[in-house]
Amino acid sequence: MLRLPSPLVDSNWLNENLHAPELVILDASVAPVVPGYESLNSEASFVAIPGARRFDYDTRICKQDSSLPHMMPEQELFEEEVRKLGINSNSVIVVYDDVGIYASPRAWWMLRAMGHEQVAVLDGGLRAWIDAGLATSDSLETEFPLGDFQAQYAAESFCDFSVVLSALDDPACAILDARSSGRFYGTAPEPRPGIRGGHMPNAQNLPFPELLDGGRMKPVAQLEKIFDELVDGSDRRLITSCGSGLTACILTFAAYLAGHRKLSVYDGSWIEWGAPSKLPVVTD
């Protein structure tokens, strides 16, 4: 039976197990809004890892009645959509995106939050696969039998603004913001109109690129050092945030690799907190 060696796998491992019956490959690509990050695919050109299926958390596997983007859906909708992808309870899932490591950690965290432990992120994503000279396809798989995936939602995996508000002065919690330092301190504009600049009181800035090296995750020892210095090696609950709950999951993924297990993603993130409201914002 196929088992993952780690929550992070490389292209060689994936290629060696490409035809394993339990394997499911998911393309979770989302067009980046962060300057300096670009999708490999476009309307004019598309490539995929052979057998990959589209994990669309922008329009399908998300709350359908929310004004906020790609919010974590209720358990029933998640289970229904994932079954449509042919995913079973015994599936071994590898998620990638076409930037490198950008959107795939959110898909990883969503699946883990719904109780599926055999899921990993492809280190370096589609670009690393292509750089390794491995075979590609010009389309995604769209036909597969209905899966038997059973969701068991761990509600603490995602949190809302009320949880974050109560955590601001809680020494048992640390709030980590994945946005750039300019956005964090309010000196650079937000990419979405009408959103305030700055950050939550007592939040700490950890721009997600600091966890990456050439589109791949930094070695675990380096990640451990980063988090030990940031949160004093404590056993605090780490709440991650970003612009819209996407790159926050890179922080969550890195923290998981570094050994942290008390993890939660603020789903609404700055697009919710920074909107005109009474939620506190500081710039120092």
Short mmCIF file of N, CA and C in Angstrom, two decimals, residues 118-283:
data_model
loop_
_atom_site.label_atom_id
_atom_site.label_comp_id
_atom_site.label_asym_id
_atom_site.label_seq_id
_atom_site.Cartn_x
_atom_site.Cartn_y
_atom_site.Cartn_z
N GLN A 118 -3.37 11.48 4.55
CA GLN A 118 -2.45 11.08 3.48
C GLN A 118 -2.52 12.09 2.33
N VAL A 119 -2.00 13.28 2.60
CA VAL A 119 -1.96 14.34 1.59
C VAL A 119 -0.64 15.09 1.74
N ALA A 120 -0.03 15.40 0.60
CA ALA A 120 1.27 16.07 0.60
C ALA A 120 1.29 17.17 -0.45
N VAL A 121 2.22 18.08 -0.28
CA VAL A 121 2.48 19.15 -1.25
C VAL A 121 3.69 18.76 -2.09
N LEU A 122 3.60 19.01 -3.39
CA LEU A 122 4.73 18.75 -4.28
C LEU A 122 5.71 19.91 -4.17
N ASP A 123 6.91 19.63 -3.71
CA ASP A 123 7.92 20.68 -3.54
C ASP A 123 8.30 21.28 -4.89
N GLY A 124 8.14 22.59 -5.00
CA GLY A 124 8.45 23.27 -6.26
C GLY A 124 7.34 23.25 -7.28
N GLY A 125 6.29 22.47 -7.03
CA GLY A 125 5.13 22.45 -7.90
C GLY A 125 5.41 22.03 -9.33
N LEU A 126 4.59 22.53 -10.23
CA LEU A 126 4.68 22.16 -11.64
C LEU A 126 6.02 22.57 -12.25
N ARG A 127 6.55 23.70 -11.82
CA ARG A 127 7.83 24.16 -12.37
C ARG A 127 8.95 23.16 -12.06
N ALA A 128 8.97 22.64 -10.85
CA ALA A 128 10.00 21.66 -10.48
C ALA A 128 9.83 20.38 -11.28
N TRP A 129 8.59 19.98 -11.52
CA TRP A 129 8.31 18.78 -12.32
C TRP A 129 8.86 18.95 -13.73
N ILE A 130 8.59 20.10 -14.32
CA ILE A 130 9.07 20.36 -15.68
C ILE A 130 10.60 20.48 -15.71
N ASP A 131 11.16 21.15 -14.71
CA ASP A 131 12.61 21.30 -14.64
C ASP A 131 13.32 19.95 -14.51
N ALA A 132 12.62 18.97 -13.95
CA ALA A 132 13.19 17.63 -13.81
C ALA A 132 13.11 16.84 -15.11
N GLY A 133 12.50 17.44 -16.14
CA GLY A 133 12.40 16.78 -17.44
C GLY A 133 11.37 15.68 -17.49
N LEU A 134 10.37 15.73 -16.61
CA LEU A 134 9.36 14.68 -16.54
C LEU A 134 8.20 14.96 -17.49
N ALA A 135 7.47 13.91 -17.81
CA ALA A 135 6.39 14.00 -18.80
C ALA A 135 5.26 14.90 -18.33
N THR A 136 4.65 15.59 -19.27
CA THR A 136 3.50 16.45 -18.96
C THR A 136 2.33 16.11 -19.88
N SER A 137 1.18 16.62 -19.52
CA SER A 137 -0.03 16.48 -20.31
C SER A 137 -0.53 17.87 -20.67
N ASP A 138 -1.29 17.96 -21.75
CA ASP A 138 -1.84 19.27 -22.13
C ASP A 138 -3.26 19.48 -21.61
N SER A 139 -3.70 18.60 -20.71
CA SER A 139 -5.04 18.74 -20.14
C SER A 139 -5.12 18.02 -18.80
N LEU A 140 -6.15 18.36 -18.05
CA LEU A 140 -6.42 17.70 -16.77
C LEU A 140 -7.39 16.55 -16.97
N GLU A 141 -7.35 15.59 -16.07
CA GLU A 141 -8.33 14.50 -16.08
C GLU A 141 -9.68 15.06 -15.63
N THR A 142 -10.72 14.64 -16.30
CA THR A 142 -12.06 15.14 -15.96
C THR A 142 -13.08 14.03 -15.72
N GLU A 143 -12.71 12.80 -15.99
CA GLU A 143 -13.66 11.69 -15.82
C GLU A 143 -13.05 10.63 -14.90
N PHE A 144 -13.77 10.33 -13.83
CA PHE A 144 -13.33 9.32 -12.87
C PHE A 144 -14.55 8.87 -12.07
N PRO A 145 -14.52 7.66 -11.52
CA PRO A 145 -15.66 7.18 -10.74
C PRO A 145 -15.83 7.97 -9.45
N LEU A 146 -17.05 8.02 -8.96
CA LEU A 146 -17.34 8.73 -7.72
C LEU A 146 -16.57 8.09 -6.56
N GLY A 147 -15.92 8.94 -5.77
CA GLY A 147 -15.15 8.44 -4.64
C GLY A 147 -16.00 8.21 -3.41
N ASP A 148 -15.37 7.64 -2.37
CA ASP A 148 -16.10 7.38 -1.12
C ASP A 148 -15.53 8.19 0.05
N PHE A 149 -14.87 9.30 -0.27
CA PHE A 149 -14.26 10.15 0.76
C PHE A 149 -15.28 10.51 1.83
N GLN A 150 -14.84 10.41 3.09
CA GLN A 150 -15.69 10.79 4.21
C GLN A 150 -15.01 11.90 5.00
N ALA A 151 -15.66 13.04 5.05
CA ALA A 151 -15.08 14.20 5.72
C ALA A 151 -15.38 14.18 7.22
N GLN A 152 -14.38 14.56 8.00
CA GLN A 152 -14.53 14.73 9.44
C GLN A 152 -13.83 16.05 9.80
N TYR A 153 -14.61 17.09 9.86
CA TYR A 153 -14.05 18.44 9.97
C TYR A 153 -13.52 18.73 11.37
N ALA A 154 -12.26 19.15 11.43
CA ALA A 154 -11.67 19.65 12.67
C ALA A 154 -11.83 21.16 12.66
N ALA A 155 -12.86 21.64 13.33
CA ALA A 155 -13.28 23.04 13.22
C ALA A 155 -12.20 24.03 13.63
N GLU A 156 -11.28 23.62 14.50
CA GLU A 156 -10.24 24.55 14.96
C GLU A 156 -9.19 24.81 13.88
N SER A 157 -9.23 24.07 12.78
CA SER A 157 -8.25 24.25 11.71
C SER A 157 -8.38 25.61 11.03
N PHE A 158 -9.60 26.13 11.01
CA PHE A 158 -9.87 27.46 10.48
C PHE A 158 -10.59 28.26 11.56
N CYS A 159 -10.38 29.56 11.58
CA CYS A 159 -11.06 30.38 12.57
C CYS A 159 -11.57 31.67 11.94
N ASP A 160 -12.47 32.34 12.65
CA ASP A 160 -13.02 33.60 12.15
C ASP A 160 -12.46 34.77 12.96
N PHE A 161 -12.92 35.97 12.63
CA PHE A 161 -12.35 37.17 13.24
C PHE A 161 -12.57 37.22 14.74
N SER A 162 -13.66 36.63 15.23
CA SER A 162 -13.92 36.68 16.67
C SER A 162 -12.87 35.89 17.45
N VAL A 163 -12.43 34.78 16.89
CA VAL A 163 -11.37 33.99 17.53
C VAL A 163 -10.07 34.78 17.54
N VAL A 164 -9.76 35.42 16.40
CA VAL A 164 -8.54 36.23 16.31
C VAL A 164 -8.60 37.39 17.30
N LEU A 165 -9.74 38.03 17.38
CA LEU A 165 -9.91 39.17 18.29
C LEU A 165 -9.60 38.77 19.73
N SER A 166 -10.10 37.61 20.12
CA SER A 166 -9.86 37.15 21.49
C SER A 166 -8.43 36.68 21.70
N ALA A 167 -7.72 36.39 20.60
CA ALA A 167 -6.34 35.90 20.70
C ALA A 167 -5.31 37.02 20.72
N LEU A 168 -5.72 38.25 20.43
CA LEU A 168 -4.76 39.35 20.29
C LEU A 168 -3.89 39.53 21.54
N ASP A 169 -4.48 39.37 22.71
CA ASP A 169 -3.74 39.56 23.96
C ASP A 169 -3.58 38.26 24.74
N ASP A 170 -3.74 37.15 24.05
CA ASP A 170 -3.64 35.84 24.69
C ASP A 170 -2.20 35.32 24.56
N PRO A 171 -1.47 35.18 25.66
CA PRO A 171 -0.08 34.72 25.57
C PRO A 171 0.05 33.29 25.07
N ALA A 172 -1.06 32.55 25.04
CA ALA A 172 -1.02 31.17 24.54
C ALA A 172 -1.13 31.12 23.03
N CYS A 173 -1.32 32.29 22.40
CA CYS A 173 -1.49 32.35 20.94
C CYS A 173 -0.45 33.27 20.32
N ALA A 174 -0.13 32.99 19.07
CA ALA A 174 0.71 33.88 18.27
C ALA A 174 0.04 34.06 16.92
N ILE A 175 -0.10 35.30 16.50
CA ILE A 175 -0.73 35.60 15.21
C ILE A 175 0.38 35.95 14.22
N LEU A 176 0.46 35.19 13.15
CA LEU A 176 1.52 35.37 12.15
C LEU A 176 0.91 35.82 10.83
N ASP A 177 1.42 36.90 10.28
CA ASP A 177 0.89 37.51 9.07
C ASP A 177 1.85 37.27 7.91
N ALA A 178 1.36 36.63 6.85
CA ALA A 178 2.20 36.22 5.72
C ALA A 178 2.42 37.31 4.68
N ARG A 179 1.77 38.47 4.84
CA ARG A 179 1.90 39.52 3.83
C ARG A 179 3.29 40.16 3.87
N SER A 180 3.58 40.94 2.86
CA SER A 180 4.86 41.66 2.81
C SER A 180 4.95 42.65 3.95
N SER A 181 6.18 43.05 4.29
CA SER A 181 6.35 44.02 5.38
C SER A 181 5.71 45.36 5.04
N GLY A 182 5.71 45.73 3.75
CA GLY A 182 5.07 46.98 3.35
C GLY A 182 3.58 46.98 3.62
N ARG A 183 2.93 45.89 3.30
CA ARG A 183 1.49 45.78 3.57
C ARG A 183 1.25 45.68 5.07
N PHE A 184 2.10 44.95 5.76
CA PHE A 184 1.95 44.76 7.20
C PHE A 184 2.03 46.09 7.95
N TYR A 185 2.97 46.94 7.55
CA TYR A 185 3.14 48.23 8.22
C TYR A 185 2.35 49.36 7.56
N GLY A 186 1.61 49.05 6.52
CA GLY A 186 0.76 50.05 5.88
C GLY A 186 1.49 51.03 4.99
N THR A 187 2.72 50.70 4.60
CA THR A 187 3.49 51.59 3.72
C THR A 187 3.34 51.22 2.24
N ALA A 188 2.79 50.05 1.98
CA ALA A 188 2.53 49.60 0.60
C ALA A 188 1.03 49.38 0.47
N PRO A 189 0.47 49.66 -0.71
CA PRO A 189 -0.98 49.53 -0.87
C PRO A 189 -1.44 48.08 -0.87
N GLU A 190 -2.65 47.88 -0.42
CA GLU A 190 -3.29 46.57 -0.53
C GLU A 190 -3.72 46.35 -1.98
N PRO A 191 -3.64 45.11 -2.49
CA PRO A 191 -4.01 44.86 -3.88
C PRO A 191 -5.51 44.94 -4.14
N ARG A 192 -6.29 44.94 -3.07
CA ARG A 192 -7.74 44.99 -3.22
C ARG A 192 -8.24 46.36 -2.77
N PRO A 193 -9.09 47.01 -3.55
CA PRO A 193 -9.53 48.37 -3.21
C PRO A 193 -10.35 48.42 -1.93
N GLY A 194 -10.20 49.53 -1.21
CA GLY A 194 -11.01 49.76 -0.02
C GLY A 194 -10.52 49.08 1.23
N ILE A 195 -9.38 48.40 1.18
CA ILE A 195 -8.86 47.69 2.34
C ILE A 195 -7.82 48.54 3.06
N ARG A 196 -7.94 48.64 4.36
CA ARG A 196 -7.01 49.43 5.16
C ARG A 196 -5.61 48.80 5.17
N GLY A 197 -4.60 49.63 5.31
CA GLY A 197 -3.24 49.13 5.47
C GLY A 197 -2.91 48.93 6.94
N GLY A 198 -1.93 48.09 7.22
CA GLY A 198 -1.53 47.85 8.60
C GLY A 198 -1.71 46.40 9.00
N HIS A 199 -1.82 46.18 10.32
CA HIS A 199 -1.93 44.81 10.81
C HIS A 199 -2.69 44.77 12.13
N MET A 200 -2.96 43.57 12.59
CA MET A 200 -3.64 43.38 13.87
C MET A 200 -2.67 43.70 15.01
N PRO A 201 -3.15 44.28 16.09
CA PRO A 201 -2.28 44.51 17.24
C PRO A 201 -1.64 43.21 17.73
N ASN A 202 -0.35 43.25 17.98
CA ASN A 202 0.43 42.12 18.49
C ASN A 202 0.71 41.03 17.46
N ALA A 203 0.26 41.22 16.23
CA ALA A 203 0.60 40.25 15.18
C ALA A 203 2.08 40.36 14.85
N GLN A 204 2.64 39.26 14.36
CA GLN A 204 4.04 39.24 13.94
C GLN A 204 4.10 39.00 12.43
N ASN A 205 5.03 39.68 11.79
CA ASN A 205 5.14 39.58 10.34
C ASN A 205 6.12 38.47 9.94
N LEU A 206 5.63 37.55 9.13
CA LEU A 206 6.47 36.50 8.55
C LEU A 206 6.10 36.37 7.08
N PRO A 207 6.65 37.23 6.21
CA PRO A 207 6.32 37.15 4.79
C PRO A 207 6.61 35.75 4.24
N PHE A 208 5.64 35.18 3.55
CA PHE A 208 5.78 33.78 3.15
C PHE A 208 7.02 33.49 2.31
N PRO A 209 7.54 34.44 1.47
CA PRO A 209 8.74 34.11 0.71
C PRO A 209 9.95 33.76 1.58
N GLU A 210 9.94 34.18 2.85
CA GLU A 210 11.06 33.88 3.73
C GLU A 210 11.13 32.40 4.08
N LEU A 211 10.08 31.66 3.76
CA LEU A 211 10.05 30.22 4.03
C LEU A 211 10.41 29.40 2.80
N LEU A 212 10.64 30.09 1.69
CA LEU A 212 10.89 29.43 0.41
C LEU A 212 12.28 29.73 -0.10
N ASP A 213 12.75 28.84 -0.95
CA ASP A 213 14.03 29.03 -1.61
C ASP A 213 13.89 28.54 -3.05
N GLY A 214 13.80 29.49 -3.98
CA GLY A 214 13.64 29.11 -5.37
C GLY A 214 12.35 28.38 -5.67
N GLY A 215 11.27 28.76 -5.01
CA GLY A 215 9.98 28.12 -5.24
C GLY A 215 9.79 26.81 -4.51
N ARG A 216 10.75 26.43 -3.69
CA ARG A 216 10.65 25.21 -2.88
C ARG A 216 10.72 25.59 -1.40
N MET A 217 10.26 24.67 -0.55
CA MET A 217 10.35 24.92 0.88
C MET A 217 11.80 24.88 1.33
N LYS A 218 12.14 25.76 2.27
CA LYS A 218 13.46 25.68 2.88
C LYS A 218 13.58 24.38 3.68
N PRO A 219 14.80 23.91 3.92
CA PRO A 219 14.99 22.68 4.71
C PRO A 219 14.32 22.80 6.08
N VAL A 220 13.90 21.66 6.61
CA VAL A 220 13.19 21.65 7.89
C VAL A 220 13.99 22.31 9.00
N ALA A 221 15.29 22.09 9.03
CA ALA A 221 16.12 22.69 10.08
C ALA A 221 16.04 24.21 10.04
N GLN A 222 16.00 24.78 8.84
CA GLN A 222 15.87 26.23 8.72
C GLN A 222 14.49 26.70 9.15
N LEU A 223 13.47 25.94 8.80
CA LEU A 223 12.11 26.29 9.21
C LEU A 223 11.98 26.24 10.73
N GLU A 224 12.56 25.22 11.34
CA GLU A 224 12.52 25.12 12.80
C GLU A 224 13.17 26.34 13.44
N LYS A 225 14.29 26.77 12.89
CA LYS A 225 14.99 27.93 13.43
C LYS A 225 14.15 29.20 13.31
N ILE A 226 13.50 29.36 12.15
CA ILE A 226 12.65 30.54 11.93
C ILE A 226 11.53 30.60 12.95
N PHE A 227 10.85 29.48 13.16
CA PHE A 227 9.71 29.48 14.08
C PHE A 227 10.17 29.53 15.54
N ASP A 228 11.30 28.92 15.85
CA ASP A 228 11.82 29.00 17.22
C ASP A 228 12.14 30.44 17.59
N GLU A 229 12.72 31.17 16.65
CA GLU A 229 13.07 32.57 16.92
C GLU A 229 11.83 33.46 16.98
N LEU A 230 10.83 33.12 16.18
CA LEU A 230 9.64 33.97 16.10
C LEU A 230 8.71 33.77 17.29
N VAL A 231 8.53 32.53 17.70
CA VAL A 231 7.60 32.23 18.79
C VAL A 231 8.31 31.60 19.98
N ASP A 232 9.60 31.84 20.08
CA ASP A 232 10.39 31.43 21.24
C ASP A 232 10.34 29.93 21.50
N GLY A 233 10.12 29.15 20.43
CA GLY A 233 10.09 27.70 20.58
C GLY A 233 8.96 27.22 21.46
N SER A 234 7.97 28.06 21.65
CA SER A 234 6.89 27.74 22.58
C SER A 234 5.87 26.80 21.94
N ASP A 235 4.94 26.37 22.77
CA ASP A 235 3.88 25.48 22.32
C ASP A 235 2.59 26.27 22.11
N ARG A 236 2.73 27.53 21.73
CA ARG A 236 1.55 28.37 21.54
C ARG A 236 0.75 27.96 20.31
N ARG A 237 -0.51 28.30 20.32
CA ARG A 237 -1.34 28.10 19.14
C ARG A 237 -0.95 29.15 18.11
N LEU A 238 -0.66 28.72 16.90
CA LEU A 238 -0.26 29.63 15.83
C LEU A 238 -1.46 29.89 14.92
N ILE A 239 -1.88 31.15 14.87
CA ILE A 239 -2.96 31.56 13.97
C ILE A 239 -2.31 32.31 12.81
N THR A 240 -2.51 31.83 11.61
CA THR A 240 -1.89 32.47 10.45
C THR A 240 -2.92 33.25 9.65
N SER A 241 -2.43 34.33 9.05
CA SER A 241 -3.29 35.23 8.27
C SER A 241 -2.49 35.74 7.08
N CYS A 242 -3.20 36.25 6.07
CA CYS A 242 -2.54 36.83 4.89
C CYS A 242 -3.53 37.80 4.26
N GLY A 243 -3.59 37.84 2.94
CA GLY A 243 -4.54 38.72 2.28
C GLY A 243 -5.93 38.12 2.22
N SER A 244 -6.01 36.83 1.89
CA SER A 244 -7.33 36.20 1.74
C SER A 244 -7.35 34.74 2.19
N GLY A 245 -6.42 34.35 3.05
CA GLY A 245 -6.41 32.99 3.57
C GLY A 245 -5.70 31.98 2.70
N LEU A 246 -4.93 32.45 1.73
CA LEU A 246 -4.24 31.54 0.81
C LEU A 246 -2.78 31.34 1.22
N THR A 247 -1.98 32.40 1.18
CA THR A 247 -0.57 32.23 1.55
C THR A 247 -0.38 32.05 3.05
N ALA A 248 -1.41 32.34 3.84
CA ALA A 248 -1.36 31.99 5.27
C ALA A 248 -1.10 30.50 5.43
N CYS A 249 -1.61 29.72 4.49
CA CYS A 249 -1.45 28.27 4.57
C CYS A 249 -0.02 27.84 4.28
N ILE A 250 0.77 28.69 3.61
CA ILE A 250 2.20 28.40 3.46
C ILE A 250 2.86 28.46 4.83
N LEU A 251 2.49 29.45 5.63
CA LEU A 251 3.01 29.55 6.99
C LEU A 251 2.58 28.34 7.81
N THR A 252 1.31 27.97 7.68
CA THR A 252 0.80 26.82 8.42
C THR A 252 1.53 25.55 8.01
N PHE A 253 1.75 25.39 6.71
CA PHE A 253 2.45 24.22 6.20
C PHE A 253 3.89 24.18 6.73
N ALA A 254 4.57 25.31 6.67
CA ALA A 254 5.94 25.39 7.16
C ALA A 254 6.01 25.10 8.66
N ALA A 255 5.05 25.65 9.41
CA ALA A 255 5.01 25.40 10.85
C ALA A 255 4.78 23.92 11.14
N TYR A 256 3.94 23.29 10.34
CA TYR A 256 3.69 21.86 10.50
C TYR A 256 4.98 21.07 10.25
N LEU A 257 5.69 21.41 9.18
CA LEU A 257 6.96 20.74 8.89
C LEU A 257 7.96 20.95 10.02
N ALA A 258 7.87 22.11 10.68
CA ALA A 258 8.78 22.43 11.78
C ALA A 258 8.35 21.82 13.11
N GLY A 259 7.25 21.07 13.10
CA GLY A 259 6.84 20.34 14.29
C GLY A 259 5.68 20.92 15.07
N HIS A 260 5.14 22.05 14.64
CA HIS A 260 4.01 22.65 15.34
C HIS A 260 2.71 21.94 14.95
N ARG A 261 1.84 21.76 15.93
CA ARG A 261 0.57 21.07 15.67
C ARG A 261 -0.65 21.88 16.11
N LYS A 262 -0.47 22.90 16.91
CA LYS A 262 -1.60 23.76 17.29
C LYS A 262 -1.69 24.88 16.26
N LEU A 263 -2.41 24.60 15.19
CA LEU A 263 -2.40 25.48 14.02
C LEU A 263 -3.81 25.84 13.60
N SER A 264 -3.99 27.08 13.20
CA SER A 264 -5.29 27.55 12.72
C SER A 264 -5.08 28.65 11.69
N VAL A 265 -5.86 28.62 10.64
CA VAL A 265 -5.81 29.64 9.59
C VAL A 265 -7.00 30.58 9.77
N TYR A 266 -6.71 31.88 9.83
CA TYR A 266 -7.79 32.87 9.85
C TYR A 266 -8.32 32.97 8.43
N ASP A 267 -9.49 32.40 8.19
CA ASP A 267 -9.98 32.22 6.83
C ASP A 267 -10.28 33.54 6.12
N GLY A 268 -10.89 34.48 6.82
CA GLY A 268 -11.20 35.76 6.19
C GLY A 268 -9.98 36.62 5.95
N SER A 269 -8.97 36.45 6.79
CA SER A 269 -7.70 37.15 6.70
C SER A 269 -7.88 38.66 6.48
N TRP A 270 -6.91 39.30 5.81
CA TRP A 270 -6.91 40.76 5.78
C TRP A 270 -8.03 41.35 4.92
N ILE A 271 -8.53 40.60 3.97
CA ILE A 271 -9.62 41.13 3.15
C ILE A 271 -10.86 41.34 4.01
N GLU A 272 -10.98 40.59 5.10
CA GLU A 272 -12.07 40.78 6.05
C GLU A 272 -11.67 41.76 7.14
N TRP A 273 -10.51 41.53 7.77
CA TRP A 273 -10.10 42.36 8.90
C TRP A 273 -9.83 43.80 8.47
N GLY A 274 -9.22 43.96 7.30
CA GLY A 274 -8.84 45.29 6.84
C GLY A 274 -9.95 46.08 6.19
N ALA A 275 -11.09 45.46 5.97
CA ALA A 275 -12.24 46.19 5.42
C ALA A 275 -12.71 47.22 6.44
N PRO A 276 -13.36 48.29 5.99
CA PRO A 276 -13.84 49.30 6.93
C PRO A 276 -14.71 48.67 8.02
N SER A 277 -14.28 48.77 9.26
CA SER A 277 -14.99 48.16 10.39
C SER A 277 -14.37 48.68 11.68
N LYS A 278 -14.83 48.15 12.81
CA LYS A 278 -14.27 48.53 14.10
C LYS A 278 -13.15 47.59 14.54
N LEU A 279 -12.78 46.64 13.69
CA LEU A 279 -11.68 45.75 14.04
C LEU A 279 -10.39 46.55 14.09
N PRO A 280 -9.59 46.38 15.14
CA PRO A 280 -8.42 47.25 15.35
C PRO A 280 -7.30 47.01 14.33
N VAL A 281 -6.72 48.10 13.86
CA VAL A 281 -5.61 48.06 12.91
C VAL A 281 -4.52 49.01 13.41
N VAL A 282 -3.27 48.54 13.40
CA VAL A 282 -2.14 49.39 13.78
C VAL A 282 -1.10 49.35 12.67
N THR A 283 -0.19 50.31 12.69
CA THR A 283 0.85 50.38 11.65
C THR A 283 2.26 50.42 12.22
#
